[in-house]
Amino acid sequence: HILEQGRFHVDEILFYESGPQKPLKSLDNSPCIVLVSGLNMTHADNLHLPLEVFQQWLFGNLWGEECKDFDPSSVVRVILAGNSVKNEDNRVESLDLEQQATADDINGVKFLDQFIAEISQSVHVDIMPGEFDPTSSLLPQPPIHMLLLPKSSQLKSCQSVPNPYACEIAGRSILGMSGQNIDDILRYSQIPDALSALKATFKWGHIVPTCPDTKFAYPILGKDPFVIDDCPHVYFAGNCPEYQTELIKDSAGRQIRLICVYLMLQLPKNKPNHHKHSQTIKQFKR
């Protein structure tokens, strides 16, 4: 109701959250998905070791305490959650929406193509574009054109997908974005961390609540593509400042696994950071 001087008093705020969630199917095995973001292939020469370690870990060629419980044959999908070519932009900020390719960008695309072609021989790979990848920066981002990845495009186990991206793996609904939404929320709000921001977007029922105000988007007619119509089982964001995860319950009692995927490879640092996250799908059984 209206107060003095034209001010409004809000009695209650109701959030949509999301629509219905598909019931979980029972699984006889424990399939696993691997989420990776920020491969930063423009620095592949300097970051050869962590890239090689990740690849050998994925192939099951590593031994040690951290690998004893990992079964490489259980991996059914690798999702590259954005910024695979580079995870930082050295250009002067402007309203120019065109990505200006440099020699490093071109080499980064070549390294990415070779890397994906190698791992796609043993596992299905989904390639999401990120803020600094060679595609339109307007949201929702279209897939990276496979003409840029001639080696990977020859494999049926590799596909380029949009951002945000939704899919179903082993009866589990997966929804995620490459992280622009979380970065923008943290920039313009007092929300303390990426996981809290990701949780807030689910509560609000909208993946990119700051779009189109501070995140540019294609002109939208009719249905908003960022509304969370169906409740996912897994909801993730790539290129986050740190790795975080939480299994939450919404107001209807539905369980959702939230995952903030850390930048896998960063420069400059005293030493490169490398992080991947694997999630056993069977863990989503109630």
PDB file of C-alpha atoms in Angstrom:
ATOM      1  CA  HIS A   1       0.000   0.000   0.000  1.00  0.00           C
ATOM      2  CA  ILE A   2       1.004   3.633  -0.462  1.00  0.00           C
ATOM      3  CA  LEU A   3       2.528   5.611   2.392  1.00  0.00           C
ATOM      4  CA  GLU A   4       3.083   9.316   2.728  1.00  0.00           C
ATOM      5  CA  GLN A   5       5.069  11.144   0.054  1.00  0.00           C
ATOM      6  CA  GLY A   6       4.227   8.443  -2.500  1.00  0.00           C
ATOM      7  CA  ARG A   7       6.277   5.678  -0.891  1.00  0.00           C
ATOM      8  CA  PHE A   8       5.173   2.065  -1.170  1.00  0.00           C
ATOM      9  CA  HIS A   9       5.071  -0.428   1.690  1.00  0.00           C
ATOM     10  CA  VAL A  10       5.520  -4.052   0.591  1.00  0.00           C
ATOM     11  CA  ASP A  11       3.768  -6.540   2.868  1.00  0.00           C
ATOM     12  CA  GLU A  12       5.086  -9.736   1.278  1.00  0.00           C
ATOM     13  CA  ILE A  13       7.368 -10.899  -1.536  1.00  0.00           C
ATOM     14  CA  LEU A  14       6.618 -14.216  -3.221  1.00  0.00           C
ATOM     15  CA  PHE A  15       9.256 -15.882  -5.383  1.00  0.00           C
ATOM     16  CA  TYR A  16       8.438 -18.216  -8.244  1.00  0.00           C
ATOM     17  CA  GLU A  17      11.466 -20.497  -7.657  1.00  0.00           C
ATOM     18  CA  SER A  18      10.817 -22.902 -10.538  1.00  0.00           C
ATOM     19  CA  GLY A  19       8.332 -25.250 -12.119  1.00  0.00           C
ATOM     20  CA  PRO A  20       7.910 -29.000 -11.633  1.00  0.00           C
ATOM     21  CA  GLN A  21      10.850 -31.357 -11.231  1.00  0.00           C
ATOM     22  CA  LYS A  22      11.012 -34.726 -12.958  1.00  0.00           C
ATOM     23  CA  PRO A  23      11.083 -37.682 -10.553  1.00  0.00           C
ATOM     24  CA  LEU A  24      14.486 -39.289 -10.176  1.00  0.00           C
ATOM     25  CA  LYS A  25      14.993 -42.652 -11.820  1.00  0.00           C
ATOM     26  CA  SER A  26      16.842 -45.394  -9.983  1.00  0.00           C
ATOM     27  CA  LEU A  27      20.323 -46.213 -11.297  1.00  0.00           C
ATOM     28  CA  ASP A  28      22.155 -49.524 -11.170  1.00  0.00           C
ATOM     29  CA  ASN A  29      25.567 -47.907 -11.665  1.00  0.00           C
ATOM     30  CA  SER A  30      27.128 -44.559 -10.722  1.00  0.00           C
ATOM     31  CA  PRO A  31      27.583 -42.470 -13.886  1.00  0.00           C
ATOM     32  CA  CYS A  32      29.636 -39.319 -13.431  1.00  0.00           C
ATOM     33  CA  ILE A  33      29.729 -35.911 -15.108  1.00  0.00           C
ATOM     34  CA  VAL A  34      32.792 -33.652 -15.069  1.00  0.00           C
ATOM     35  CA  LEU A  35      32.358 -29.867 -15.001  1.00  0.00           C
ATOM     36  CA  VAL A  36      35.295 -27.722 -16.124  1.00  0.00           C
ATOM     37  CA  SER A  37      35.539 -23.982 -16.748  1.00  0.00           C
ATOM     38  CA  GLY A  38      38.216 -21.480 -17.718  1.00  0.00           C
ATOM     39  CA  LEU A  39      40.572 -23.756 -19.677  1.00  0.00           C
ATOM     40  CA  ASN A  40      42.284 -20.579 -20.922  1.00  0.00           C
ATOM     41  CA  MET A  41      43.864 -22.150 -24.006  1.00  0.00           C
ATOM     42  CA  THR A  42      45.512 -18.877 -25.017  1.00  0.00           C
ATOM     43  CA  HIS A  43      48.067 -19.784 -22.321  1.00  0.00           C
ATOM     44  CA  ALA A  44      48.265 -23.491 -23.193  1.00  0.00           C
ATOM     45  CA  ASP A  45      52.048 -23.314 -23.656  1.00  0.00           C
ATOM     46  CA  ASN A  46      52.547 -22.026 -20.108  1.00  0.00           C
ATOM     47  CA  LEU A  47      49.880 -24.299 -18.633  1.00  0.00           C
ATOM     48  CA  HIS A  48      50.779 -27.524 -20.396  1.00  0.00           C
ATOM     49  CA  LEU A  49      51.335 -29.510 -17.184  1.00  0.00           C
ATOM     50  CA  PRO A  50      47.908 -28.991 -15.535  1.00  0.00           C
ATOM     51  CA  LEU A  51      46.188 -29.627 -18.876  1.00  0.00           C
ATOM     52  CA  GLU A  52      48.122 -32.865 -19.265  1.00  0.00           C
ATOM     53  CA  VAL A  53      47.357 -33.878 -15.667  1.00  0.00           C
ATOM     54  CA  PHE A  54      43.638 -33.296 -16.231  1.00  0.00           C
ATOM     55  CA  GLN A  55      43.675 -35.303 -19.445  1.00  0.00           C
ATOM     56  CA  GLN A  56      45.539 -38.217 -17.870  1.00  0.00           C
ATOM     57  CA  TRP A  57      43.212 -38.116 -14.845  1.00  0.00           C
ATOM     58  CA  LEU A  58      40.238 -38.312 -17.189  1.00  0.00           C
ATOM     59  CA  PHE A  59      41.780 -41.282 -19.003  1.00  0.00           C
ATOM     60  CA  GLY A  60      42.484 -43.050 -15.695  1.00  0.00           C
ATOM     61  CA  ASN A  61      46.264 -42.973 -16.115  1.00  0.00           C
ATOM     62  CA  LEU A  62      47.024 -41.305 -12.774  1.00  0.00           C
ATOM     63  CA  TRP A  63      47.706 -43.104  -9.532  1.00  0.00           C
ATOM     64  CA  GLY A  64      47.583 -41.807  -5.998  1.00  0.00           C
ATOM     65  CA  GLU A  65      45.391 -41.124  -2.999  1.00  0.00           C
ATOM     66  CA  GLU A  66      43.180 -38.606  -4.827  1.00  0.00           C
ATOM     67  CA  CYS A  67      42.504 -41.037  -7.685  1.00  0.00           C
ATOM     68  CA  LYS A  68      41.817 -44.253  -5.794  1.00  0.00           C
ATOM     69  CA  ASP A  69      38.021 -43.766  -5.727  1.00  0.00           C
ATOM     70  CA  PHE A  70      37.765 -42.495  -9.301  1.00  0.00           C
ATOM     71  CA  ASP A  71      36.609 -44.837 -12.061  1.00  0.00           C
ATOM     72  CA  PRO A  72      37.259 -43.245 -15.483  1.00  0.00           C
ATOM     73  CA  SER A  73      34.783 -45.609 -17.136  1.00  0.00           C
ATOM     74  CA  SER A  74      32.008 -43.998 -15.065  1.00  0.00           C
ATOM     75  CA  VAL A  75      32.408 -40.593 -16.767  1.00  0.00           C
ATOM     76  CA  VAL A  76      29.521 -40.156 -19.205  1.00  0.00           C
ATOM     77  CA  ARG A  77      29.886 -36.443 -19.960  1.00  0.00           C
ATOM     78  CA  VAL A  78      32.415 -33.616 -19.753  1.00  0.00           C
ATOM     79  CA  ILE A  79      30.878 -30.136 -19.799  1.00  0.00           C
ATOM     80  CA  LEU A  80      33.257 -27.274 -20.598  1.00  0.00           C
ATOM     81  CA  ALA A  81      31.453 -24.400 -18.883  1.00  0.00           C
ATOM     82  CA  GLY A  82      32.839 -21.444 -20.802  1.00  0.00           C
ATOM     83  CA  ASN A  83      36.006 -19.396 -21.300  1.00  0.00           C
ATOM     84  CA  SER A  84      37.819 -22.349 -22.818  1.00  0.00           C
ATOM     85  CA  VAL A  85      39.761 -20.135 -25.223  1.00  0.00           C
ATOM     86  CA  LYS A  86      40.583 -17.449 -22.649  1.00  0.00           C
ATOM     87  CA  ASN A  87      39.271 -16.456 -19.235  1.00  0.00           C
ATOM     88  CA  GLU A  88      40.240 -12.804 -19.191  1.00  0.00           C
ATOM     89  CA  ASP A  89      39.865  -9.853 -21.525  1.00  0.00           C
ATOM     90  CA  ASN A  90      42.779  -7.475 -21.955  1.00  0.00           C
ATOM     91  CA  ARG A  91      40.893  -5.066 -24.216  1.00  0.00           C
ATOM     92  CA  VAL A  92      39.860  -1.618 -23.047  1.00  0.00           C
ATOM     93  CA  GLU A  93      36.260  -1.814 -21.860  1.00  0.00           C
ATOM     94  CA  SER A  94      33.785  -0.399 -24.356  1.00  0.00           C
ATOM     95  CA  LEU A  95      30.322  -0.949 -25.737  1.00  0.00           C
ATOM     96  CA  ASP A  96      31.803  -2.708 -28.781  1.00  0.00           C
ATOM     97  CA  LEU A  97      30.095  -6.094 -28.810  1.00  0.00           C
ATOM     98  CA  GLU A  98      32.388  -7.606 -31.436  1.00  0.00           C
ATOM     99  CA  GLN A  99      35.104  -9.968 -30.248  1.00  0.00           C
ATOM    100  CA  GLN A 100      38.384  -8.741 -31.744  1.00  0.00           C
ATOM    101  CA  ALA A 101      40.494 -11.809 -32.465  1.00  0.00           C
ATOM    102  CA  THR A 102      44.214 -11.687 -31.713  1.00  0.00           C
ATOM    103  CA  ALA A 103      47.022 -14.085 -32.582  1.00  0.00           C
ATOM    104  CA  ASP A 104      46.740 -15.551 -29.074  1.00  0.00           C
ATOM    105  CA  ASP A 105      43.007 -16.110 -29.580  1.00  0.00           C
ATOM    106  CA  ILE A 106      43.609 -17.944 -32.857  1.00  0.00           C
ATOM    107  CA  ASN A 107      46.257 -20.160 -31.291  1.00  0.00           C
ATOM    108  CA  GLY A 108      43.970 -20.735 -28.309  1.00  0.00           C
ATOM    109  CA  VAL A 109      41.211 -22.011 -30.592  1.00  0.00           C
ATOM    110  CA  LYS A 110      43.675 -24.402 -32.258  1.00  0.00           C
ATOM    111  CA  PHE A 111      44.872 -25.725 -28.891  1.00  0.00           C
ATOM    112  CA  LEU A 112      41.269 -26.120 -27.732  1.00  0.00           C
ATOM    113  CA  ASP A 113      40.341 -28.043 -30.877  1.00  0.00           C
ATOM    114  CA  GLN A 114      43.240 -30.453 -30.397  1.00  0.00           C
ATOM    115  CA  PHE A 115      42.501 -30.898 -26.682  1.00  0.00           C
ATOM    116  CA  ILE A 116      38.792 -31.598 -27.222  1.00  0.00           C
ATOM    117  CA  ALA A 117      39.506 -33.954 -30.126  1.00  0.00           C
ATOM    118  CA  GLU A 118      41.742 -36.020 -27.832  1.00  0.00           C
ATOM    119  CA  ILE A 119      39.378 -36.311 -24.868  1.00  0.00           C
ATOM    120  CA  SER A 120      36.310 -36.779 -27.110  1.00  0.00           C
ATOM    121  CA  GLN A 121      37.732 -40.110 -28.210  1.00  0.00           C
ATOM    122  CA  SER A 122      36.862 -41.552 -24.805  1.00  0.00           C
ATOM    123  CA  VAL A 123      33.985 -39.416 -23.470  1.00  0.00           C
ATOM    124  CA  HIS A 124      31.169 -37.177 -24.722  1.00  0.00           C
ATOM    125  CA  VAL A 125      32.082 -33.462 -24.508  1.00  0.00           C
ATOM    126  CA  ASP A 126      29.728 -30.460 -24.455  1.00  0.00           C
ATOM    127  CA  ILE A 127      31.346 -27.080 -25.238  1.00  0.00           C
ATOM    128  CA  MET A 128      29.609 -24.044 -23.755  1.00  0.00           C
ATOM    129  CA  PRO A 129      30.717 -20.548 -24.809  1.00  0.00           C
ATOM    130  CA  GLY A 130      31.879 -18.081 -22.173  1.00  0.00           C
ATOM    131  CA  GLU A 131      32.177 -14.325 -21.943  1.00  0.00           C
ATOM    132  CA  PHE A 132      35.547 -14.226 -23.737  1.00  0.00           C
ATOM    133  CA  ASP A 133      35.075 -17.090 -26.214  1.00  0.00           C
ATOM    134  CA  PRO A 134      34.757 -16.578 -30.012  1.00  0.00           C
ATOM    135  CA  THR A 135      31.016 -16.104 -30.323  1.00  0.00           C
ATOM    136  CA  SER A 136      28.536 -13.306 -29.715  1.00  0.00           C
ATOM    137  CA  SER A 137      28.705 -11.829 -26.223  1.00  0.00           C
ATOM    138  CA  LEU A 138      24.954 -11.118 -26.276  1.00  0.00           C
ATOM    139  CA  LEU A 139      22.865 -13.426 -24.094  1.00  0.00           C
ATOM    140  CA  PRO A 140      21.781 -16.108 -24.616  1.00  0.00           C
ATOM    141  CA  GLN A 141      25.070 -16.938 -26.313  1.00  0.00           C
ATOM    142  CA  PRO A 142      24.903 -19.121 -29.424  1.00  0.00           C
ATOM    143  CA  PRO A 143      27.162 -22.183 -29.640  1.00  0.00           C
ATOM    144  CA  ILE A 144      30.751 -21.752 -30.798  1.00  0.00           C
ATOM    145  CA  HIS A 145      30.679 -22.529 -34.515  1.00  0.00           C
ATOM    146  CA  MET A 146      32.157 -25.950 -35.182  1.00  0.00           C
ATOM    147  CA  LEU A 147      34.006 -24.598 -38.232  1.00  0.00           C
ATOM    148  CA  LEU A 148      36.430 -23.175 -35.662  1.00  0.00           C
ATOM    149  CA  LEU A 149      37.012 -26.706 -34.339  1.00  0.00           C
ATOM    150  CA  PRO A 150      37.660 -28.814 -37.464  1.00  0.00           C
ATOM    151  CA  LYS A 151      39.183 -31.788 -35.635  1.00  0.00           C
ATOM    152  CA  SER A 152      36.547 -31.937 -32.900  1.00  0.00           C
ATOM    153  CA  SER A 153      33.691 -31.475 -35.364  1.00  0.00           C
ATOM    154  CA  GLN A 154      34.514 -34.820 -36.964  1.00  0.00           C
ATOM    155  CA  LEU A 155      33.611 -36.665 -33.756  1.00  0.00           C
ATOM    156  CA  LYS A 156      29.994 -37.445 -32.902  1.00  0.00           C
ATOM    157  CA  SER A 157      30.953 -37.422 -29.210  1.00  0.00           C
ATOM    158  CA  CYS A 158      31.592 -33.664 -29.320  1.00  0.00           C
ATOM    159  CA  GLN A 159      28.930 -30.975 -29.563  1.00  0.00           C
ATOM    160  CA  SER A 160      28.881 -27.200 -29.240  1.00  0.00           C
ATOM    161  CA  VAL A 161      25.995 -25.976 -27.086  1.00  0.00           C
ATOM    162  CA  PRO A 162      24.519 -22.575 -26.103  1.00  0.00           C
ATOM    163  CA  ASN A 163      24.914 -20.591 -22.906  1.00  0.00           C
ATOM    164  CA  PRO A 164      22.821 -21.003 -20.749  1.00  0.00           C
ATOM    165  CA  TYR A 165      22.658 -24.752 -21.359  1.00  0.00           C
ATOM    166  CA  ALA A 166      20.118 -27.357 -20.290  1.00  0.00           C
ATOM    167  CA  CYS A 167      20.346 -31.096 -20.850  1.00  0.00           C
ATOM    168  CA  GLU A 168      19.333 -34.418 -19.348  1.00  0.00           C
ATOM    169  CA  ILE A 169      21.927 -37.026 -18.373  1.00  0.00           C
ATOM    170  CA  ALA A 170      20.942 -40.397 -16.943  1.00  0.00           C
ATOM    171  CA  GLY A 171      17.488 -39.093 -16.096  1.00  0.00           C
ATOM    172  CA  ARG A 172      18.877 -36.030 -14.277  1.00  0.00           C
ATOM    173  CA  SER A 173      18.057 -32.514 -15.471  1.00  0.00           C
ATOM    174  CA  ILE A 174      21.149 -30.308 -15.727  1.00  0.00           C
ATOM    175  CA  LEU A 175      20.994 -26.513 -16.059  1.00  0.00           C
ATOM    176  CA  GLY A 176      23.896 -24.109 -16.017  1.00  0.00           C
ATOM    177  CA  MET A 177      25.600 -20.993 -17.284  1.00  0.00           C
ATOM    178  CA  SER A 178      29.210 -19.979 -17.873  1.00  0.00           C
ATOM    179  CA  GLY A 179      29.192 -17.526 -14.980  1.00  0.00           C
ATOM    180  CA  GLN A 180      28.358 -14.093 -16.416  1.00  0.00           C
ATOM    181  CA  ASN A 181      25.172 -14.039 -14.343  1.00  0.00           C
ATOM    182  CA  ILE A 182      26.987 -14.682 -11.062  1.00  0.00           C
ATOM    183  CA  ASP A 183      29.778 -12.219 -11.832  1.00  0.00           C
ATOM    184  CA  ASP A 184      27.254  -9.471 -12.576  1.00  0.00           C
ATOM    185  CA  ILE A 185      25.200 -10.127  -9.436  1.00  0.00           C
ATOM    186  CA  LEU A 186      28.313  -9.978  -7.242  1.00  0.00           C
ATOM    187  CA  ARG A 187      29.343  -6.731  -8.937  1.00  0.00           C
ATOM    188  CA  TYR A 188      26.038  -4.923  -8.353  1.00  0.00           C
ATOM    189  CA  SER A 189      24.748  -6.353  -5.078  1.00  0.00           C
ATOM    190  CA  GLN A 190      25.795  -7.072  -1.516  1.00  0.00           C
ATOM    191  CA  ILE A 191      25.419 -10.845  -1.939  1.00  0.00           C
ATOM    192  CA  PRO A 192      28.604 -12.213  -0.336  1.00  0.00           C
ATOM    193  CA  ASP A 193      29.687 -15.085  -2.591  1.00  0.00           C
ATOM    194  CA  ALA A 194      29.022 -17.023  -5.776  1.00  0.00           C
ATOM    195  CA  LEU A 195      27.079 -19.844  -4.131  1.00  0.00           C
ATOM    196  CA  SER A 196      24.716 -17.372  -2.457  1.00  0.00           C
ATOM    197  CA  ALA A 197      24.215 -15.636  -5.812  1.00  0.00           C
ATOM    198  CA  LEU A 198      23.516 -18.945  -7.563  1.00  0.00           C
ATOM    199  CA  LYS A 199      21.055 -19.889  -4.842  1.00  0.00           C
ATOM    200  CA  ALA A 200      19.364 -16.492  -5.203  1.00  0.00           C
ATOM    201  CA  THR A 201      18.869 -16.896  -8.962  1.00  0.00           C
ATOM    202  CA  PHE A 202      17.152 -20.218  -8.338  1.00  0.00           C
ATOM    203  CA  LYS A 203      14.932 -18.679  -5.669  1.00  0.00           C
ATOM    204  CA  TRP A 204      14.036 -15.821  -7.995  1.00  0.00           C
ATOM    205  CA  GLY A 205      13.327 -18.297 -10.808  1.00  0.00           C
ATOM    206  CA  HIS A 206      15.525 -16.366 -13.246  1.00  0.00           C
ATOM    207  CA  ILE A 207      19.028 -17.273 -14.435  1.00  0.00           C
ATOM    208  CA  VAL A 208      20.150 -13.728 -15.329  1.00  0.00           C
ATOM    209  CA  PRO A 209      18.139 -11.203 -13.279  1.00  0.00           C
ATOM    210  CA  THR A 210      20.444  -8.305 -14.275  1.00  0.00           C
ATOM    211  CA  CYS A 211      19.733  -8.815 -17.981  1.00  0.00           C
ATOM    212  CA  PRO A 212      19.268  -6.646 -20.039  1.00  0.00           C
ATOM    213  CA  ASP A 213      20.130  -3.792 -17.636  1.00  0.00           C
ATOM    214  CA  THR A 214      23.810  -4.584 -17.081  1.00  0.00           C
ATOM    215  CA  LYS A 215      24.206  -7.742 -19.209  1.00  0.00           C
ATOM    216  CA  PHE A 216      23.470  -7.212 -22.886  1.00  0.00           C
ATOM    217  CA  ALA A 217      20.983  -9.557 -24.546  1.00  0.00           C
ATOM    218  CA  TYR A 218      19.321 -10.194 -27.855  1.00  0.00           C
ATOM    219  CA  PRO A 219      15.956  -8.426 -28.228  1.00  0.00           C
ATOM    220  CA  ILE A 220      13.431 -10.735 -26.607  1.00  0.00           C
ATOM    221  CA  LEU A 221       9.897 -11.056 -27.921  1.00  0.00           C
ATOM    222  CA  GLY A 222       7.383 -13.115 -26.000  1.00  0.00           C
ATOM    223  CA  LYS A 223       8.850 -15.733 -23.677  1.00  0.00           C
ATOM    224  CA  ASP A 224      11.855 -14.835 -21.495  1.00  0.00           C
ATOM    225  CA  PRO A 225      14.538 -17.509 -22.191  1.00  0.00           C
ATOM    226  CA  PHE A 226      16.110 -17.046 -18.749  1.00  0.00           C
ATOM    227  CA  VAL A 227      13.073 -18.029 -16.672  1.00  0.00           C
ATOM    228  CA  ILE A 228      13.592 -21.386 -14.937  1.00  0.00           C
ATOM    229  CA  ASP A 229      10.480 -23.212 -16.112  1.00  0.00           C
ATOM    230  CA  ASP A 230      11.376 -26.704 -14.868  1.00  0.00           C
ATOM    231  CA  CYS A 231      13.229 -27.431 -11.642  1.00  0.00           C
ATOM    232  CA  PRO A 232      16.646 -28.970 -12.428  1.00  0.00           C
ATOM    233  CA  HIS A 233      18.372 -31.651 -10.389  1.00  0.00           C
ATOM    234  CA  VAL A 234      21.749 -29.946 -10.954  1.00  0.00           C
ATOM    235  CA  TYR A 235      22.190 -26.179 -11.303  1.00  0.00           C
ATOM    236  CA  PHE A 236      25.709 -24.864 -11.930  1.00  0.00           C
ATOM    237  CA  ALA A 237      27.707 -21.761 -12.799  1.00  0.00           C
ATOM    238  CA  GLY A 238      31.163 -21.763 -14.351  1.00  0.00           C
ATOM    239  CA  ASN A 239      34.158 -19.462 -13.892  1.00  0.00           C
ATOM    240  CA  CYS A 240      33.430 -18.688 -10.245  1.00  0.00           C
ATOM    241  CA  PRO A 241      35.978 -17.191  -7.802  1.00  0.00           C
ATOM    242  CA  GLU A 242      36.044 -20.434  -5.795  1.00  0.00           C
ATOM    243  CA  TYR A 243      34.614 -23.930  -5.843  1.00  0.00           C
ATOM    244  CA  GLN A 244      31.427 -24.265  -3.784  1.00  0.00           C
ATOM    245  CA  THR A 245      28.567 -26.755  -3.707  1.00  0.00           C
ATOM    246  CA  GLU A 246      25.434 -27.360  -1.678  1.00  0.00           C
ATOM    247  CA  LEU A 247      22.420 -29.658  -1.845  1.00  0.00           C
ATOM    248  CA  ILE A 248      19.363 -27.520  -1.125  1.00  0.00           C
ATOM    249  CA  LYS A 249      15.636 -28.063  -0.770  1.00  0.00           C
ATOM    250  CA  ASP A 250      13.123 -25.576  -2.132  1.00  0.00           C
ATOM    251  CA  SER A 251       9.806 -24.653  -0.560  1.00  0.00           C
ATOM    252  CA  ALA A 252       8.191 -27.696  -2.205  1.00  0.00           C
ATOM    253  CA  GLY A 253      10.790 -30.077  -0.771  1.00  0.00           C
ATOM    254  CA  ARG A 254      12.572 -30.693  -4.076  1.00  0.00           C
ATOM    255  CA  GLN A 255      16.331 -31.320  -3.914  1.00  0.00           C
ATOM    256  CA  ILE A 256      18.692 -29.345  -6.133  1.00  0.00           C
ATOM    257  CA  ARG A 257      22.476 -29.685  -6.269  1.00  0.00           C
ATOM    258  CA  LEU A 258      24.107 -26.261  -6.670  1.00  0.00           C
ATOM    259  CA  ILE A 259      27.668 -26.182  -8.030  1.00  0.00           C
ATOM    260  CA  CYS A 260      29.993 -23.206  -8.491  1.00  0.00           C
ATOM    261  CA  VAL A 261      32.779 -24.369 -10.813  1.00  0.00           C
ATOM    262  CA  TYR A 262      36.140 -22.734 -10.157  1.00  0.00           C
ATOM    263  CA  LEU A 263      38.353 -21.366 -12.937  1.00  0.00           C
ATOM    264  CA  MET A 264      40.507 -24.326 -13.946  1.00  0.00           C
ATOM    265  CA  LEU A 265      43.539 -22.387 -15.182  1.00  0.00           C
ATOM    266  CA  GLN A 266      44.490 -18.820 -14.273  1.00  0.00           C
ATOM    267  CA  LEU A 267      47.334 -16.468 -15.089  1.00  0.00           C
ATOM    268  CA  PRO A 268      49.222 -14.641 -13.817  1.00  0.00           C
ATOM    269  CA  LYS A 269      49.905 -16.313 -10.499  1.00  0.00           C
ATOM    270  CA  ASN A 270      52.968 -17.668  -8.748  1.00  0.00           C
ATOM    271  CA  LYS A 271      51.702 -21.023  -9.948  1.00  0.00           C
ATOM    272  CA  PRO A 272      48.636 -21.967 -11.988  1.00  0.00           C
ATOM    273  CA  ASN A 273      45.432 -23.003 -10.283  1.00  0.00           C
ATOM    274  CA  HIS A 274      43.724 -26.046 -11.665  1.00  0.00           C
ATOM    275  CA  HIS A 275      40.396 -27.457 -10.596  1.00  0.00           C
ATOM    276  CA  LYS A 276      37.753 -29.694 -12.042  1.00  0.00           C
ATOM    277  CA  HIS A 277      34.609 -30.968 -10.418  1.00  0.00           C
ATOM    278  CA  SER A 278      33.194 -34.429 -10.919  1.00  0.00           C
ATOM    279  CA  GLN A 279      29.718 -35.272  -9.717  1.00  0.00           C
ATOM    280  CA  THR A 280      28.383 -38.783  -9.345  1.00  0.00           C
ATOM    281  CA  ILE A 281      24.878 -38.728 -10.748  1.00  0.00           C
ATOM    282  CA  LYS A 282      23.756 -41.532  -8.457  1.00  0.00           C
ATOM    283  CA  GLN A 283      24.166 -39.147  -5.507  1.00  0.00           C
ATOM    284  CA  PHE A 284      20.965 -37.432  -6.594  1.00  0.00           C
ATOM    285  CA  LYS A 285      18.880 -40.428  -5.580  1.00  0.00           C
ATOM    286  CA  ARG A 286      16.512 -39.630  -2.738  1.00  0.00           C
TER     287      ARG A 286
END
